[in-house]
């Protein structure tokens, strides 16, 4: 019989094992606890895996959050540029864009990290063929695994078995508002524990969400954020939602660097001919928002298949990868311009 405040991992033969986070025990867990939980998932009942709040009284929760934010700033002190990739609309290929921009920057000789902060749907490790890897826990922090072209990857996926969900355990009457608070605290602790070392670019792949949902809040966890890259498709439905997301992000003080139009066309794998997929006007949206269109990426079946299988295409001569290289160069130009402008002011 499990007592109040304990977390249990129940393993069955036919179902994935969920990672359970107990909202009664408190969300202030670290990567050591998560890693210990992940390694012990074969047992039927595990006690005190996630631990309790460092401070027992609610009055000191703010103090702990402050300490977390200080830890995040310290961990990211050697990261030169911090960017978030976001979209108010799901299904636009945000993670695909994040990973390929990271690889493009790596091809250009930069040290790059990718932070996959989607608790319920982390997919970056799968796309890069890194499923099953783990953080290395050291006194200095959790060292992220290294993937293709030297990418450093931080993801909740490293704590989950294949198809295993994250499940929140707590009173049945716990409101969605409080669940959101727990989730944000877990993410903040997760980000605070990762030791990136010297990195030129850190790209955070934010979870999908509406304008007033998680992405802008999570972006606020990253100190000295250089800006956001927004992904959309030419679909009018996607553009409408994305536009609202950009306005909301700006209201929160997040600088939007530009827009990437994904799945602009369909590229034939045999002849290379491109055909329209959607009818929309991303350029008009960019003009209305006074933002640059960073680039257009066609849907390419071979490229999509390679990431689905965890064997990403890395050949710099591949036509679609050249477009990602161009977008990465434009982003660097924007960041350099921003730096020069800041010095003049």
Tab-separated table of C-alpha atoms in Angstrom:
chain	number	residue	atom	x	y	z
A	1	UNK	CA	0.000	0.000	0.000
A	2	UNK	CA	1.571	3.321	-1.049
A	3	UNK	CA	1.553	6.070	1.542
A	4	UNK	CA	0.712	9.687	0.872
A	5	UNK	CA	3.600	11.575	-0.719
A	6	UNK	CA	5.356	8.565	-2.264
A	7	UNK	CA	5.884	7.922	-5.969
A	8	UNK	CA	5.465	4.499	-7.510
A	9	UNK	CA	6.431	3.072	-10.898
A	10	UNK	CA	4.237	0.154	-11.935
A	11	UNK	CA	5.612	-2.010	-14.684
A	12	UNK	CA	3.391	-4.179	-16.856
A	13	UNK	CA	4.366	-6.451	-19.696
A	14	UNK	CA	2.303	-4.771	-22.390
A	15	UNK	CA	2.250	-1.109	-21.427
A	16	UNK	CA	4.978	1.552	-21.196
A	17	UNK	CA	5.953	2.558	-17.689
A	18	UNK	CA	4.995	6.153	-16.846
A	19	UNK	CA	7.316	8.493	-15.015
A	20	UNK	CA	5.157	9.633	-12.098
A	21	UNK	CA	5.707	13.006	-10.461
A	22	UNK	CA	3.919	13.331	-7.142
A	23	UNK	CA	2.489	16.807	-6.624
A	24	UNK	CA	2.088	16.105	-2.903
A	25	UNK	CA	5.805	15.422	-2.468
A	26	UNK	CA	6.514	18.646	-4.317
A	27	UNK	CA	7.891	19.414	-7.758
A	28	UNK	CA	11.356	20.542	-6.690
A	29	UNK	CA	13.204	17.517	-8.014
A	30	UNK	CA	16.628	17.371	-9.575
A	31	UNK	CA	18.169	15.301	-12.342
A	32	UNK	CA	19.811	13.006	-9.790
A	33	UNK	CA	16.400	11.946	-8.520
A	34	UNK	CA	14.997	11.539	-12.018
A	35	UNK	CA	17.975	9.499	-13.147
A	36	UNK	CA	17.725	7.290	-10.073
A	37	UNK	CA	14.025	6.805	-10.794
A	38	UNK	CA	14.687	5.947	-14.410
A	39	UNK	CA	17.242	3.278	-13.513
A	40	UNK	CA	14.907	1.690	-10.955
A	41	UNK	CA	11.782	1.484	-13.097
A	42	UNK	CA	11.929	-2.315	-13.249
A	43	UNK	CA	10.813	-2.637	-9.642
A	44	UNK	CA	7.166	-2.662	-8.630
A	45	UNK	CA	7.244	-0.069	-5.868
A	46	UNK	CA	9.840	2.673	-5.311
A	47	UNK	CA	9.740	5.018	-2.341
A	48	UNK	CA	11.072	8.524	-1.874
A	49	UNK	CA	12.419	8.768	-5.427
A	50	UNK	CA	11.592	12.366	-6.085
A	51	UNK	CA	12.097	13.615	-2.539
A	52	UNK	CA	10.311	16.452	-0.838
A	53	UNK	CA	10.586	20.195	-0.949
A	54	UNK	CA	13.868	21.514	0.344
A	55	UNK	CA	11.882	24.034	2.375
A	56	UNK	CA	8.900	22.623	4.234
A	57	UNK	CA	6.921	25.851	4.583
A	58	UNK	CA	5.298	27.573	1.639
A	59	UNK	CA	6.852	30.917	2.548
A	60	UNK	CA	10.266	29.669	1.418
A	61	UNK	CA	9.158	28.242	-1.934
A	62	UNK	CA	9.896	31.645	-3.484
A	63	UNK	CA	13.372	31.433	-1.992
A	64	UNK	CA	13.917	28.077	-3.662
A	65	UNK	CA	12.689	29.393	-7.008
A	66	UNK	CA	15.111	32.298	-6.682
A	67	UNK	CA	17.940	29.848	-6.043
A	68	UNK	CA	16.891	27.865	-9.113
A	69	UNK	CA	17.048	30.952	-11.312
A	70	UNK	CA	20.490	31.802	-9.945
A	71	UNK	CA	21.579	28.253	-10.773
A	72	UNK	CA	20.237	28.584	-14.331
A	73	UNK	CA	22.168	31.811	-14.823
A	74	UNK	CA	25.329	30.185	-13.532
A	75	UNK	CA	24.927	27.123	-15.754
A	76	UNK	CA	24.411	29.282	-18.840
A	77	UNK	CA	27.136	31.801	-18.092
A	78	UNK	CA	29.377	30.365	-20.820
A	79	UNK	CA	26.598	30.207	-23.455
A	80	UNK	CA	27.113	33.066	-25.901
A	81	UNK	CA	23.705	33.098	-27.601
A	82	UNK	CA	20.423	31.719	-26.280
A	83	UNK	CA	17.499	31.280	-28.647
A	84	UNK	CA	14.063	29.707	-28.340
A	85	UNK	CA	12.194	28.109	-31.232
A	86	UNK	CA	8.454	28.417	-30.772
A	87	UNK	CA	5.106	28.375	-32.525
A	88	UNK	CA	1.596	28.960	-31.305
A	89	UNK	CA	0.439	26.107	-33.566
A	90	UNK	CA	1.283	22.447	-33.189
A	91	UNK	CA	2.254	20.289	-36.139
A	92	UNK	CA	4.231	22.935	-38.029
A	93	UNK	CA	7.594	21.135	-37.723
A	94	UNK	CA	9.072	23.169	-34.889
A	95	UNK	CA	11.337	20.393	-33.579
A	96	UNK	CA	12.490	19.581	-37.112
A	97	UNK	CA	13.400	23.225	-37.559
A	98	UNK	CA	15.204	23.396	-34.205
A	99	UNK	CA	17.317	20.324	-34.860
A	100	UNK	CA	18.270	21.316	-38.396
A	101	UNK	CA	19.162	24.871	-37.410
A	102	UNK	CA	21.340	23.443	-34.640
A	103	UNK	CA	23.048	21.117	-37.120
A	104	UNK	CA	23.481	24.007	-39.569
A	105	UNK	CA	25.206	26.106	-36.908
A	106	UNK	CA	27.416	23.119	-36.034
A	107	UNK	CA	28.366	22.719	-39.705
A	108	UNK	CA	29.467	26.342	-39.628
A	109	UNK	CA	31.953	25.544	-36.886
A	110	UNK	CA	30.000	26.510	-33.770
A	111	UNK	CA	29.529	24.661	-30.478
A	112	UNK	CA	25.784	24.078	-30.193
A	113	UNK	CA	23.380	22.815	-27.559
A	114	UNK	CA	19.707	21.879	-27.887
A	115	UNK	CA	17.333	22.069	-24.930
A	116	UNK	CA	14.213	19.954	-25.458
A	117	UNK	CA	11.808	21.264	-22.815
A	118	UNK	CA	8.651	19.417	-23.811
A	119	UNK	CA	7.766	17.222	-20.812
A	120	UNK	CA	5.049	15.207	-22.541
A	121	UNK	CA	6.334	14.981	-26.097
A	122	UNK	CA	10.149	15.232	-26.207
A	123	UNK	CA	11.351	14.057	-29.611
A	124	UNK	CA	14.784	15.586	-30.243
A	125	UNK	CA	16.750	12.497	-29.046
A	126	UNK	CA	14.632	10.241	-31.272
A	127	UNK	CA	15.293	12.457	-34.296
A	128	UNK	CA	19.043	12.428	-33.657
A	129	UNK	CA	19.313	8.692	-32.950
A	130	UNK	CA	20.081	9.279	-29.252
A	131	UNK	CA	17.284	7.356	-27.522
A	132	UNK	CA	18.487	5.532	-24.411
A	133	UNK	CA	21.355	7.879	-23.603
A	134	UNK	CA	21.603	9.593	-20.216
A	135	UNK	CA	23.006	12.628	-18.472
A	136	UNK	CA	26.297	12.206	-16.655
A	137	UNK	CA	25.752	13.427	-13.090
A	138	UNK	CA	28.764	15.296	-11.668
A	139	UNK	CA	29.295	17.701	-8.760
A	140	UNK	CA	29.285	20.526	-11.328
A	141	UNK	CA	25.886	19.492	-12.708
A	142	UNK	CA	24.353	17.138	-15.233
A	143	UNK	CA	26.511	16.839	-18.353
A	144	UNK	CA	24.302	16.419	-21.454
A	145	UNK	CA	24.969	13.620	-23.951
A	146	UNK	CA	26.678	14.537	-27.223
A	147	UNK	CA	25.009	13.783	-30.553
A	148	UNK	CA	25.758	14.259	-34.269
A	149	UNK	CA	28.225	17.038	-35.142
A	150	UNK	CA	28.956	17.507	-31.447
A	151	UNK	CA	25.488	18.755	-30.458
A	152	UNK	CA	24.897	18.760	-26.690
A	153	UNK	CA	21.360	17.561	-26.020
A	154	UNK	CA	19.288	18.120	-22.887
A	155	UNK	CA	15.911	16.383	-22.924
A	156	UNK	CA	13.375	14.812	-20.572
A	157	UNK	CA	13.296	11.933	-23.059
A	158	UNK	CA	16.485	10.601	-21.471
A	159	UNK	CA	14.420	9.677	-18.387
A	160	UNK	CA	11.638	7.865	-20.232
A	161	UNK	CA	11.385	4.442	-21.790
A	162	UNK	CA	9.976	4.359	-25.305
A	163	UNK	CA	6.337	5.553	-25.355
A	164	UNK	CA	6.383	6.151	-21.580
A	165	UNK	CA	4.359	9.217	-20.543
A	166	UNK	CA	4.909	11.643	-17.688
A	167	UNK	CA	2.016	11.248	-15.266
A	168	UNK	CA	1.164	13.660	-12.481
A	169	UNK	CA	0.006	12.086	-9.228
A	170	UNK	CA	-2.064	14.091	-6.759
A	171	UNK	CA	-5.520	14.706	-5.371
A	172	UNK	CA	-8.330	14.184	-7.867
A	173	UNK	CA	-9.542	17.713	-7.240
A	174	UNK	CA	-6.174	19.287	-8.075
A	175	UNK	CA	-6.971	22.076	-10.522
A	176	UNK	CA	-5.303	22.461	-13.933
A	177	UNK	CA	-3.933	25.783	-12.707
A	178	UNK	CA	-1.934	24.079	-9.954
A	179	UNK	CA	-0.804	21.311	-12.287
A	180	UNK	CA	0.597	24.022	-14.533
A	181	UNK	CA	2.494	25.481	-11.596
A	182	UNK	CA	4.001	22.074	-10.750
A	183	UNK	CA	5.021	21.535	-14.357
A	184	UNK	CA	6.734	24.923	-14.591
A	185	UNK	CA	8.634	24.208	-11.360
A	186	UNK	CA	9.832	20.854	-12.674
A	187	UNK	CA	11.009	22.485	-15.902
A	188	UNK	CA	12.801	25.238	-14.002
A	189	UNK	CA	14.618	22.672	-11.866
A	190	UNK	CA	15.416	20.598	-14.958
A	191	UNK	CA	16.963	23.577	-16.733
A	192	UNK	CA	18.862	24.622	-13.600
A	193	UNK	CA	20.625	21.256	-13.290
A	194	UNK	CA	22.146	21.029	-16.793
A	195	UNK	CA	25.808	22.064	-17.100
A	196	UNK	CA	26.300	23.191	-20.703
A	197	UNK	CA	29.887	24.382	-20.487
A	198	UNK	CA	31.141	26.588	-23.323
A	199	UNK	CA	28.491	26.787	-26.044
A	200	UNK	CA	28.177	29.311	-28.875
A	201	UNK	CA	24.465	28.736	-29.474
A	202	UNK	CA	21.799	27.151	-27.281
A	203	UNK	CA	18.488	26.470	-29.044
A	204	UNK	CA	15.493	25.655	-26.833
A	205	UNK	CA	12.751	23.678	-28.549
A	206	UNK	CA	9.634	24.887	-26.733
A	207	UNK	CA	6.466	22.790	-26.491
A	208	UNK	CA	3.505	23.699	-28.688
A	209	UNK	CA	0.908	25.929	-27.165
A	210	UNK	CA	-1.428	28.819	-27.726
A	211	UNK	CA	-0.437	32.466	-27.370
A	212	UNK	CA	-1.000	32.634	-23.622
A	213	UNK	CA	0.173	29.101	-22.907
A	214	UNK	CA	3.524	27.660	-21.755
A	215	UNK	CA	6.054	28.791	-24.426
A	216	UNK	CA	6.399	32.450	-23.376
A	217	UNK	CA	6.557	31.429	-19.698
A	218	UNK	CA	9.286	28.857	-20.339
A	219	UNK	CA	11.219	31.366	-22.430
A	220	UNK	CA	11.276	33.547	-19.327
A	221	UNK	CA	13.270	30.849	-17.505
A	222	UNK	CA	16.248	31.433	-19.819
A	223	UNK	CA	18.406	34.385	-18.689
A	224	UNK	CA	19.688	36.940	-21.212
A	225	UNK	CA	17.571	35.453	-23.983
A	226	UNK	CA	18.685	36.734	-27.397
A	227	UNK	CA	15.336	36.136	-29.014
A	228	UNK	CA	12.785	33.763	-30.476
A	229	UNK	CA	12.542	32.109	-33.865
A	230	UNK	CA	8.942	31.418	-34.817
A	231	UNK	CA	7.932	28.522	-37.074
A	232	UNK	CA	4.783	28.476	-39.173
A	233	UNK	CA	3.362	26.902	-42.312
A	234	UNK	CA	1.687	28.836	-45.143
A	235	UNK	CA	-1.680	27.551	-43.915
A	236	UNK	CA	-4.016	30.427	-43.070
A	237	UNK	CA	-5.167	28.605	-39.945
A	238	UNK	CA	-1.582	28.232	-38.703
A	239	UNK	CA	-0.702	31.817	-39.597
A	240	UNK	CA	-3.602	33.231	-37.606
A	241	UNK	CA	-2.586	31.371	-34.445
A	242	UNK	CA	1.122	32.076	-34.910
A	243	UNK	CA	0.458	35.788	-35.331
A	244	UNK	CA	-1.352	35.900	-31.982
A	245	UNK	CA	1.527	33.999	-30.375
A	246	UNK	CA	4.045	36.550	-31.661
A	247	UNK	CA	2.021	39.485	-30.355
A	248	UNK	CA	1.716	37.840	-26.950
A	249	UNK	CA	5.441	37.031	-26.804
A	250	UNK	CA	6.283	40.631	-27.623
A	251	UNK	CA	3.955	41.841	-24.875
A	252	UNK	CA	6.049	39.777	-22.447
A	253	UNK	CA	9.250	41.405	-23.686
A	254	UNK	CA	10.492	38.485	-25.807
A	255	UNK	CA	12.306	39.723	-28.907
A	256	UNK	CA	11.195	37.830	-32.026
A	257	UNK	CA	14.049	37.614	-34.542
A	258	UNK	CA	12.050	36.333	-37.483
A	259	UNK	CA	9.835	33.665	-38.980
A	260	UNK	CA	10.689	30.378	-40.670
A	261	UNK	CA	8.066	29.094	-43.086
A	262	UNK	CA	8.108	25.311	-42.958
A	263	UNK	CA	6.466	22.964	-45.480
A	264	UNK	CA	6.317	25.843	-47.960
A	265	UNK	CA	6.106	23.369	-50.818
A	266	UNK	CA	6.391	19.646	-51.427
A	267	UNK	CA	9.674	18.559	-52.981
A	268	UNK	CA	9.405	15.513	-55.255
A	269	UNK	CA	12.001	12.938	-54.131
A	270	UNK	CA	12.519	11.729	-57.713
A	271	UNK	CA	12.864	14.909	-59.775
A	272	UNK	CA	13.236	17.640	-57.155
A	273	UNK	CA	10.263	19.626	-58.477
A	274	UNK	CA	8.457	21.667	-55.822
A	275	UNK	CA	4.661	21.937	-55.650
A	276	UNK	CA	2.456	24.040	-53.375
A	277	UNK	CA	0.969	22.404	-50.285
A	278	UNK	CA	-0.970	25.305	-48.763
A	279	UNK	CA	-2.464	28.583	-49.835
A	280	UNK	CA	-1.370	31.384	-47.566
A	281	UNK	CA	0.701	34.547	-47.391
A	282	UNK	CA	3.458	34.385	-44.808
A	283	UNK	CA	5.165	37.391	-46.367
A	284	UNK	CA	2.085	39.525	-45.682
A	285	UNK	CA	2.122	38.376	-42.048
A	286	UNK	CA	5.811	39.275	-41.768
A	287	UNK	CA	5.120	42.720	-43.191
A	288	UNK	CA	2.200	43.275	-40.812
A	289	UNK	CA	4.382	42.300	-37.834
A	290	UNK	CA	7.516	44.049	-39.161
A	291	UNK	CA	9.520	40.831	-39.023
A	292	UNK	CA	11.924	39.263	-41.517
A	293	UNK	CA	11.061	36.014	-43.255
A	294	UNK	CA	14.196	34.051	-42.405
A	295	UNK	CA	13.591	31.393	-45.031
A	296	UNK	CA	11.279	28.836	-46.590
A	297	UNK	CA	11.748	25.094	-46.148
A	298	UNK	CA	9.992	22.641	-48.483
A	299	UNK	CA	8.618	19.355	-47.179
A	300	UNK	CA	11.156	16.747	-48.234
A	301	UNK	CA	10.187	13.126	-47.760
A	302	UNK	CA	13.768	11.830	-47.634
A	303	UNK	CA	14.760	14.360	-44.990
A	304	UNK	CA	11.655	13.701	-42.891
A	305	UNK	CA	12.171	9.934	-43.126
A	306	UNK	CA	15.806	10.196	-41.997
A	307	UNK	CA	14.845	12.011	-38.795
A	308	UNK	CA	11.891	9.709	-38.152
A	309	UNK	CA	14.303	6.766	-38.262
A	310	UNK	CA	16.901	8.491	-36.079
A	311	UNK	CA	19.466	8.612	-38.876
A	312	UNK	CA	19.513	12.331	-39.739
A	313	UNK	CA	20.842	13.522	-43.068
A	314	UNK	CA	24.088	15.395	-42.447
A	315	UNK	CA	25.391	15.881	-46.004
A	316	UNK	CA	25.912	19.635	-46.323
A	317	UNK	CA	25.407	19.401	-50.102
A	318	UNK	CA	21.820	18.181	-49.746
A	319	UNK	CA	19.561	20.947	-51.196
A	320	UNK	CA	17.256	21.349	-48.171
A	321	UNK	CA	20.152	21.441	-45.721
A	322	UNK	CA	21.633	24.317	-47.712
A	323	UNK	CA	18.476	26.289	-46.958
A	324	UNK	CA	18.893	25.661	-43.248
A	325	UNK	CA	22.483	26.868	-43.578
A	326	UNK	CA	21.207	30.087	-45.155
A	327	UNK	CA	18.684	30.625	-42.358
A	328	UNK	CA	21.360	30.008	-39.729
A	329	UNK	CA	23.569	32.627	-41.395
A	330	UNK	CA	20.713	35.148	-41.392
A	331	UNK	CA	20.112	34.532	-37.696
A	332	UNK	CA	23.787	35.172	-36.938
A	333	UNK	CA	23.653	38.393	-38.946
A	334	UNK	CA	20.630	39.557	-36.952
A	335	UNK	CA	22.380	38.761	-33.671
A	336	UNK	CA	25.528	40.606	-34.762
A	337	UNK	CA	23.445	43.623	-35.790
A	338	UNK	CA	21.666	43.553	-32.446
A	339	UNK	CA	25.025	43.496	-30.670
A	340	UNK	CA	26.361	46.425	-32.670
A	341	UNK	CA	23.161	48.410	-32.096
A	342	UNK	CA	23.317	47.747	-28.353
A	343	UNK	CA	26.880	49.106	-28.206
A	344	UNK	CA	25.863	52.272	-30.053
A	345	UNK	CA	23.003	52.868	-27.628
